[in-house]
Coordinates of C-alpha atoms in Angstrom, one line a residue:
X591 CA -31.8 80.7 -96.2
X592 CA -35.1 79.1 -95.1
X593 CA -37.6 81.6 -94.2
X594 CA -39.8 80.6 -90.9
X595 CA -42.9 82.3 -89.3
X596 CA -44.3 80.8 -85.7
X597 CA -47.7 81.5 -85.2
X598 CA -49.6 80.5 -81.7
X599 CA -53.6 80.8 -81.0
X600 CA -54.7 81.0 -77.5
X601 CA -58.5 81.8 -78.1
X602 CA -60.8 80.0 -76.9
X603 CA -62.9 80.4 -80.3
X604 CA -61.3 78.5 -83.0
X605 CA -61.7 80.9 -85.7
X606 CA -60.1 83.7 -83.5
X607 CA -57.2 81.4 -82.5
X608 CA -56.6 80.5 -86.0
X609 CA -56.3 84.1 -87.3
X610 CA -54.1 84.7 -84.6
X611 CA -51.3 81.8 -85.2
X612 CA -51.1 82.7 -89.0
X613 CA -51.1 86.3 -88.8
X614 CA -47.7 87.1 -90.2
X615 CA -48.2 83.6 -92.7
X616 CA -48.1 85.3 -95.8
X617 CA -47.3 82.6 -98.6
X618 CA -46.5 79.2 -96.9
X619 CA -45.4 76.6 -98.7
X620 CA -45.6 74.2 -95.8
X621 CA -47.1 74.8 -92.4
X622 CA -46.6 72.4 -89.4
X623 CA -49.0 72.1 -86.9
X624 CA -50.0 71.0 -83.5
X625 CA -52.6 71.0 -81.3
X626 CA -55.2 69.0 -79.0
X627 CA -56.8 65.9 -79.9
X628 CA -60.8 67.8 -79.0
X629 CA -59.9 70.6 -81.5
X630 CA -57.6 69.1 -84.5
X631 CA -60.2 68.0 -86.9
X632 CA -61.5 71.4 -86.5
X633 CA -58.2 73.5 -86.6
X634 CA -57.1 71.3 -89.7
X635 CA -59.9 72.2 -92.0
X636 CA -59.5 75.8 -91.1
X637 CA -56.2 75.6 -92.0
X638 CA -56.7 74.2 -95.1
X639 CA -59.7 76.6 -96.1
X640 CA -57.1 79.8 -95.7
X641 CA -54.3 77.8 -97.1
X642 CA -55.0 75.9 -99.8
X643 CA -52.3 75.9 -101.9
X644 CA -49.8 74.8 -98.9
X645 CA -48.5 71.6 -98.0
X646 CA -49.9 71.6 -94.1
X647 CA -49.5 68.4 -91.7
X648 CA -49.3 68.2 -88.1
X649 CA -50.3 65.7 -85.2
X650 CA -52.8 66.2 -82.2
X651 CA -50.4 66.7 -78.9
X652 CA -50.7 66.2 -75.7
X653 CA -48.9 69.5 -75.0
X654 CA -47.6 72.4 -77.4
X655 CA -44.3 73.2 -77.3
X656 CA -42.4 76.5 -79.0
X657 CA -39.7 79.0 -77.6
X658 CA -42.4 80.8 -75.3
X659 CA -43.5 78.0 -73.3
X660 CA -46.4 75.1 -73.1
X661 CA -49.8 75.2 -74.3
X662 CA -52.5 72.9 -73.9
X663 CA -55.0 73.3 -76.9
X664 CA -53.6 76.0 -78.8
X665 CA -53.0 76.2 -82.3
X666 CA -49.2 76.6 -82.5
X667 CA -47.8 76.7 -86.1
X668 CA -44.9 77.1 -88.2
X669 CA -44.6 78.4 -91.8
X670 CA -41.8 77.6 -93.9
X671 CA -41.8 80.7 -96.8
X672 CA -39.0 80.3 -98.2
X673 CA -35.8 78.2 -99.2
X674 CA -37.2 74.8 -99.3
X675 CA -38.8 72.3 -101.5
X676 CA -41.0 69.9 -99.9
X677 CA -43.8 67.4 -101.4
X678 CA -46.0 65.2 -99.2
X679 CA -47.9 61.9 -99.0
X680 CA -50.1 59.6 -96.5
X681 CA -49.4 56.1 -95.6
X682 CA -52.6 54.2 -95.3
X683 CA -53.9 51.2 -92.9
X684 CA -50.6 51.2 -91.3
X685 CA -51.6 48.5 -89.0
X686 CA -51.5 45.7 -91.8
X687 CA -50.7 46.9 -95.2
X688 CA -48.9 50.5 -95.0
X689 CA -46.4 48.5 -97.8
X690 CA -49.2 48.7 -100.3
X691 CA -48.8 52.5 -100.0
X692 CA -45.4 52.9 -100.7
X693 CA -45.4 54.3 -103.8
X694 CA -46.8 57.4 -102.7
X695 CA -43.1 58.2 -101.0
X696 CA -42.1 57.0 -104.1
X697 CA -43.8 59.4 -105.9
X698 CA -43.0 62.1 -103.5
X699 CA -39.3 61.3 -103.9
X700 CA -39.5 61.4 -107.6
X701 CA -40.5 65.1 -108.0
X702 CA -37.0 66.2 -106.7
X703 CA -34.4 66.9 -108.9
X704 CA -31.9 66.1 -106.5
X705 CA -32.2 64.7 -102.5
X706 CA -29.6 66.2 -101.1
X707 CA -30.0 67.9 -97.8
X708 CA -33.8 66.2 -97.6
X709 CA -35.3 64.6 -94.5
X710 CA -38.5 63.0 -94.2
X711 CA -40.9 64.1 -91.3
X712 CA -43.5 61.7 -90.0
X713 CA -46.5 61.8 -88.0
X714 CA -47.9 58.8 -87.1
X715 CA -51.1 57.1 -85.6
X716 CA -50.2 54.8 -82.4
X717 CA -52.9 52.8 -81.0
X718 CA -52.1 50.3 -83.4
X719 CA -48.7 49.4 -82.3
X720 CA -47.5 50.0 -86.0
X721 CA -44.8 52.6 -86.4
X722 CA -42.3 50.1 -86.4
X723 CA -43.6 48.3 -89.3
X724 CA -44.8 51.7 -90.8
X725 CA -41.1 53.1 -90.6
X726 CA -39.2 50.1 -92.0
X727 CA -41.6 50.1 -94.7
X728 CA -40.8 53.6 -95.3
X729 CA -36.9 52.8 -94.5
X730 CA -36.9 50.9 -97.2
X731 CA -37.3 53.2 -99.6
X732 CA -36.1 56.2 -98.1
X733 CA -32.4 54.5 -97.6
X734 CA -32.0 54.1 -100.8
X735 CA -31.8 58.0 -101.3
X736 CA -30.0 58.4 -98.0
X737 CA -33.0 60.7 -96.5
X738 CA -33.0 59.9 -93.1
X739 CA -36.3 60.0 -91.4
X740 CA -37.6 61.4 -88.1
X741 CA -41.2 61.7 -86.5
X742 CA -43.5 61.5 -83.9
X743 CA -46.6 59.6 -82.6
X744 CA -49.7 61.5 -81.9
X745 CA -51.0 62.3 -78.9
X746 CA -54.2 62.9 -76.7
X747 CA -54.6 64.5 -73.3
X748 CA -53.2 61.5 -71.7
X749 CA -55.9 59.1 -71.9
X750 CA -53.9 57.1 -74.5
X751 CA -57.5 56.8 -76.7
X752 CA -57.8 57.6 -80.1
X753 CA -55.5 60.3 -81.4
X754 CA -55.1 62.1 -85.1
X755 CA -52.6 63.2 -87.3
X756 CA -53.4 65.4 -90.4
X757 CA -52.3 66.2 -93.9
X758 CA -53.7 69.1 -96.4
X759 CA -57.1 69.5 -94.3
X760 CA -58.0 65.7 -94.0
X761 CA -57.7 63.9 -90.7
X762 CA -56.5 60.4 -90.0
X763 CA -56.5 58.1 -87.1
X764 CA -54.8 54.9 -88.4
X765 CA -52.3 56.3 -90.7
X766 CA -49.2 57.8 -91.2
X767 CA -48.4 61.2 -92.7
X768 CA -45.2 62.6 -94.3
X769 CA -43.3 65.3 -95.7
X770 CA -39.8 65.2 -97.8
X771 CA -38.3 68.6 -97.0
X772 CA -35.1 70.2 -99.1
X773 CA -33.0 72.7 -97.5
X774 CA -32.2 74.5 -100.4
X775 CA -29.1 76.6 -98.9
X776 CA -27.8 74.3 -96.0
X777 CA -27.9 71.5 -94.0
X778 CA -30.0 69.0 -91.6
X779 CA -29.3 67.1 -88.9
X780 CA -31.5 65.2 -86.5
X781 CA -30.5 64.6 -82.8
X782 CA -31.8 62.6 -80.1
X783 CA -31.6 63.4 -76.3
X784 CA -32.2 60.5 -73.6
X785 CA -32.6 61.3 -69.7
X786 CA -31.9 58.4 -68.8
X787 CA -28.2 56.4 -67.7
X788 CA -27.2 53.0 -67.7
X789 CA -27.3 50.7 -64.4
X790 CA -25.3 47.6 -64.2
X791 CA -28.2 45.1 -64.9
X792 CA -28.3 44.3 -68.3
X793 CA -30.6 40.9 -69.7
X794 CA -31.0 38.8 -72.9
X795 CA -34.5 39.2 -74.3
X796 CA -35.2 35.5 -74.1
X797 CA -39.1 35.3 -74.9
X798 CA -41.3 37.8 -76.5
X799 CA -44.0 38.7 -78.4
X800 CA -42.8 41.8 -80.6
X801 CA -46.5 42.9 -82.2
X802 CA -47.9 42.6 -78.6
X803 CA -44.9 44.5 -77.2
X804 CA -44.5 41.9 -74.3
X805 CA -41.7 40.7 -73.0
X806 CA -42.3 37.1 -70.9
X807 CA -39.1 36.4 -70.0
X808 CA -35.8 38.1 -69.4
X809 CA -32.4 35.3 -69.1
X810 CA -35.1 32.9 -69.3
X811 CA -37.1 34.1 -66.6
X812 CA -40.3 36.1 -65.4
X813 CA -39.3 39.9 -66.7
X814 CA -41.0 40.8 -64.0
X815 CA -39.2 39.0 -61.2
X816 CA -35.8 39.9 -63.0
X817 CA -36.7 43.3 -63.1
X818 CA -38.2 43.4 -59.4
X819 CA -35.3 41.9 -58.6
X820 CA -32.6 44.1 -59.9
X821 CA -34.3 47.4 -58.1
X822 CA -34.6 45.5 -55.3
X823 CA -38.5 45.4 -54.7
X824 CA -41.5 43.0 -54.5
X825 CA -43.1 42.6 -57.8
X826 CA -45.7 43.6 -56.6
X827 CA -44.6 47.2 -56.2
X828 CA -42.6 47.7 -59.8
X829 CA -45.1 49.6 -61.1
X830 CA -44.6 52.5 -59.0
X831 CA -40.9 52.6 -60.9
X832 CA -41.9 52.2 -64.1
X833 CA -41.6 55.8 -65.3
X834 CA -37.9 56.1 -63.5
X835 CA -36.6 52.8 -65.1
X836 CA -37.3 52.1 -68.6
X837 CA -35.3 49.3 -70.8
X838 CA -32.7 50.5 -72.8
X839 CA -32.1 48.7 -76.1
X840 CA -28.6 48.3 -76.8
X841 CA -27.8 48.8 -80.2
X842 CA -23.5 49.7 -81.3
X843 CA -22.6 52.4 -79.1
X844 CA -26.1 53.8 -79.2
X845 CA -29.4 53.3 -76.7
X846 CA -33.2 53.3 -77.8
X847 CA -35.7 53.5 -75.1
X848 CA -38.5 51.0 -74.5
X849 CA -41.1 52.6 -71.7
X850 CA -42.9 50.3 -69.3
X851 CA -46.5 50.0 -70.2
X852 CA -48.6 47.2 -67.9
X853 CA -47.6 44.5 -65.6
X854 CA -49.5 41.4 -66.7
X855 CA -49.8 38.8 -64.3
X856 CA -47.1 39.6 -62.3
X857 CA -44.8 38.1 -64.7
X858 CA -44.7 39.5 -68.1
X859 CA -44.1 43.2 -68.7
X860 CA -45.4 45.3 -72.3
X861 CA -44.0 48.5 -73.3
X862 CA -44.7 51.1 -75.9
X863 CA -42.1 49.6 -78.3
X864 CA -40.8 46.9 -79.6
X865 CA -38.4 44.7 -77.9
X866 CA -36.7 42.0 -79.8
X867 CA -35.8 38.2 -78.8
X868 CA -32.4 37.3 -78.3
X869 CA -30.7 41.4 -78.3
X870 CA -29.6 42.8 -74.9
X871 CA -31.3 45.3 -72.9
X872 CA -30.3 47.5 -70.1
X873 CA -32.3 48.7 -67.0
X874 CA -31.9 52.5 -66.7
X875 CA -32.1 55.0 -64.1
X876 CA -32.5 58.6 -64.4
X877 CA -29.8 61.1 -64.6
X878 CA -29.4 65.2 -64.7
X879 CA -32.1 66.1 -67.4
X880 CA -31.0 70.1 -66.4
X881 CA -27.3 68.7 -67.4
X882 CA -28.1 67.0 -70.4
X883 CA -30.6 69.9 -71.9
X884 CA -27.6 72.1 -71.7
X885 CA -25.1 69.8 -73.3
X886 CA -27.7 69.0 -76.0
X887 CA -28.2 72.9 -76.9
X888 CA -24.7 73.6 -76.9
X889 CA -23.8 70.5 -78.8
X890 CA -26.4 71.6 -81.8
X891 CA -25.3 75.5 -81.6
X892 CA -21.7 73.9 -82.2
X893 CA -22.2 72.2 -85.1
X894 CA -24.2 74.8 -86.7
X895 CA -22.9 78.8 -87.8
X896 CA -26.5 79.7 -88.4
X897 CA -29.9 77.9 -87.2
X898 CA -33.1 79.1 -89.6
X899 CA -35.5 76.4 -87.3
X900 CA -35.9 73.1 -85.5
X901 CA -38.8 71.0 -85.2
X902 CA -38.8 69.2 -81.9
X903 CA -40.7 66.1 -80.8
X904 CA -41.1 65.4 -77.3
X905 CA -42.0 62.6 -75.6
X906 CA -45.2 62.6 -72.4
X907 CA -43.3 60.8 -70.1
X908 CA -40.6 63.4 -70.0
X909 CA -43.5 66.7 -70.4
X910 CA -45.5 65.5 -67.8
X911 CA -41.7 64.3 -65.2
X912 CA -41.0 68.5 -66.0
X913 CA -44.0 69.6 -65.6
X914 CA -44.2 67.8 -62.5
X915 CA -40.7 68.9 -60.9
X916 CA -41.4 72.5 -62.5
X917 CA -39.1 72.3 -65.2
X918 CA -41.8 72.4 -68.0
X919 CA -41.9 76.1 -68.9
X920 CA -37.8 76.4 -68.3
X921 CA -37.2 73.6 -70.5
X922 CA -39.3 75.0 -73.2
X923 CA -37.8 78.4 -73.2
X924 CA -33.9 77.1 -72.9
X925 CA -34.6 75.2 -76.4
X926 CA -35.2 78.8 -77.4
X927 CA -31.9 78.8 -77.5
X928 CA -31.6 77.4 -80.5
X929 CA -33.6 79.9 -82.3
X930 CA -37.6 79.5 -83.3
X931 CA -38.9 75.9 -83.6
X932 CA -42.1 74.5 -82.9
X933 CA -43.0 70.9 -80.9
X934 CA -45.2 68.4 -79.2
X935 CA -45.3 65.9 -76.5
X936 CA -46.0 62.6 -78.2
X937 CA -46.7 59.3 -77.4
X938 CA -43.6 57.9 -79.4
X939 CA -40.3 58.9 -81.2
X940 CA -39.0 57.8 -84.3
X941 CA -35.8 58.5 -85.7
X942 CA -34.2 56.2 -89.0
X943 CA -34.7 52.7 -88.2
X944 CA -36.2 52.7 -84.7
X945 CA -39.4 53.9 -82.7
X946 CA -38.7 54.4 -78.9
X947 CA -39.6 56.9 -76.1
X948 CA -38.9 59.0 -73.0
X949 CA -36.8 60.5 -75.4
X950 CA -36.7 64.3 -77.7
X951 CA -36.2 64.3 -81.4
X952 CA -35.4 68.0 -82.7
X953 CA -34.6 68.1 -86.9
X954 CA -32.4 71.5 -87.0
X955 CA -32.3 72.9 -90.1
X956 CA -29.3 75.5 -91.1

């Protein structure tokens, strides 16, 4: 059975607040972490000065997430102790050449003896517009010993700047970090959770610029004016819906969300992922996120006799629409449900093949 500690540190000085999330740590071999953007570069070196010998990677957040609420600049940390194996790695200059860097997973993968029950966590730097091309590079590889992979992009306080992710005490703001984890005594399975419902306006991606992330023209016309059009308002006022309607990318019987960014021009539209030319999108709308929490908890507890942790990535659109309706703390405390876990509201989600967002990401581990 994997053994867990959560550690949170509300001081204001960082040495206190760091003492205080790693308490009860007593022999980590791997601790996630999160915190904010001001105090990562700090926190991480701490970290690694009183834990050395542990694998330790975590991501600056916009918000801290774990089973007794929100934080905003605490250190919030999990240990793993026991019943895992896990080995780690960083992706480098993600934003041209993160393929000259594969062999590091490679190398990573190599030291187990066997790769069952493994996933691979990911961090990932986003003012780049990379972590599609960082995640099939790392696809690639990772298919071929059927570890699926799951992550998050780093965050700030919501000025979308420059934000960090971090692995064994060094800090990185155009890279990707990783860890393989083994459940050595049971399973792991990775879920998704959208908010969001299909309307009845779908569109053929009909011009595009994927590394850009801007879509020019929907059924061969202005995605704005389609998209105006559909919800039945002047272009000029779609920005003030672009949290509440997102493009869904259609893909089997599943969905992948791409969020609004920017209006450009009053004709083209970019997002925060990619969108593809000639595959079909669907304008959403929101449905009952209070609904949908529920079904997702009781889904997980279903498939699971026993939970030992989750790790849960969170998008900021959805943090900041409950913390907005009041919904932040409940939402937090609910996932509790599931047992301890610790998260972060990102800028991005990644799960397998695809980077989307307005979505949560939880890896459950039995």
């Amino acid at each position: 059975m994997i053994k867990t500690k959560v550690g949170i540190g509300k001081s204001n000085n960082l040495q206190s607040a760091l003492e205080e999330a790693t308490q009860d740590f007593t022999n980590p071999k791997l601790i996630v972490y999160y915190t904010s953007k001001s105090r990562f570069e700090q926190f991480s070196k701490l970290l690694h000065d009183k834990f050395p010998n542990s694998i330790l990677i975590g991501s600056s957040a916009y918000r801290e997430i774990c089973r007794y609420g929100l934080t905003n600049g605490a250190l919030l940390a999990m240990s793993f102790e026991d019943g895992i194996e896990c080995f780690a790695g960083v992706i480098e200059e993600i934003d041209k050449y993160p393929v000259k860097y594969i062999q590091r997973l490679q190398d990573a993968v190599s030291k187990f003896k066997n790769t069952n029950n493994t996933v691979c966590l990911e961090f990932c730097v986003g003012t780049t517009n990379s972590e599609e091309k960082v995640i099939s590079t790392m696809n690639s590889l990772l298919e071929v010993y059927k570890i699926p992979l799951f992550g998050g992009t780093s965050a700030d306080d919501g000025e979308f700047q420059t934000t960090y992710v971090g692995l064994n005490g060094k800090v990185y703001s155009n890279n990707c970090v990783f860890v393989l984890i083994r459940n050595l005594s049971g399973k792991i399975k990775i879920y998704k959770e959208n908010i969001f419902k299909k309307t009845n306006h779908s569109f053929l991606v009909t011009k595009v610029d994927p590394k850009q992330r801007i879509v020019y023209e929907l059924n061969e016309r202005p995605c704005a004016e389609v998209l105006a059009e559909s919800l039945n308002v002047p272009v000029s006022s779609i920005k003030e819906l672009f949290d509440t309607h997102p493009l869904g990318r259609v893909v089997g019987n599943d969905l992948y969300i791409s969020a609004n960014r920017n209006l450009i021009d009053d004709r083209a539209i970019s997002y925060y992922s990619r969108l593809y030319k000639n595959t079909t999108v669907v304008l959403l709308e929101p449905d009952n996120y209070k609904e949908i929490l529920k079904s997702t908890i009781s889904k997980i507890n279903n498939d699971f006799d026993h939970i030992s942790c989750a790790i849960v990535i969170n998008c900021i659109a959805r943090t900041m629409l409950f913390e907005k309706e009041g919904f932040a703390e409940k939402f937090a405390k609910q996932l509790g449900e599931l047992g301890d876990y610790v998260g972060f509201a990102s800028y991005g989600e990644q799960m397998g093949d695809y980077h989307f967002n307005q979505t949560m990401v939880i890896g459950v581990f039995e």
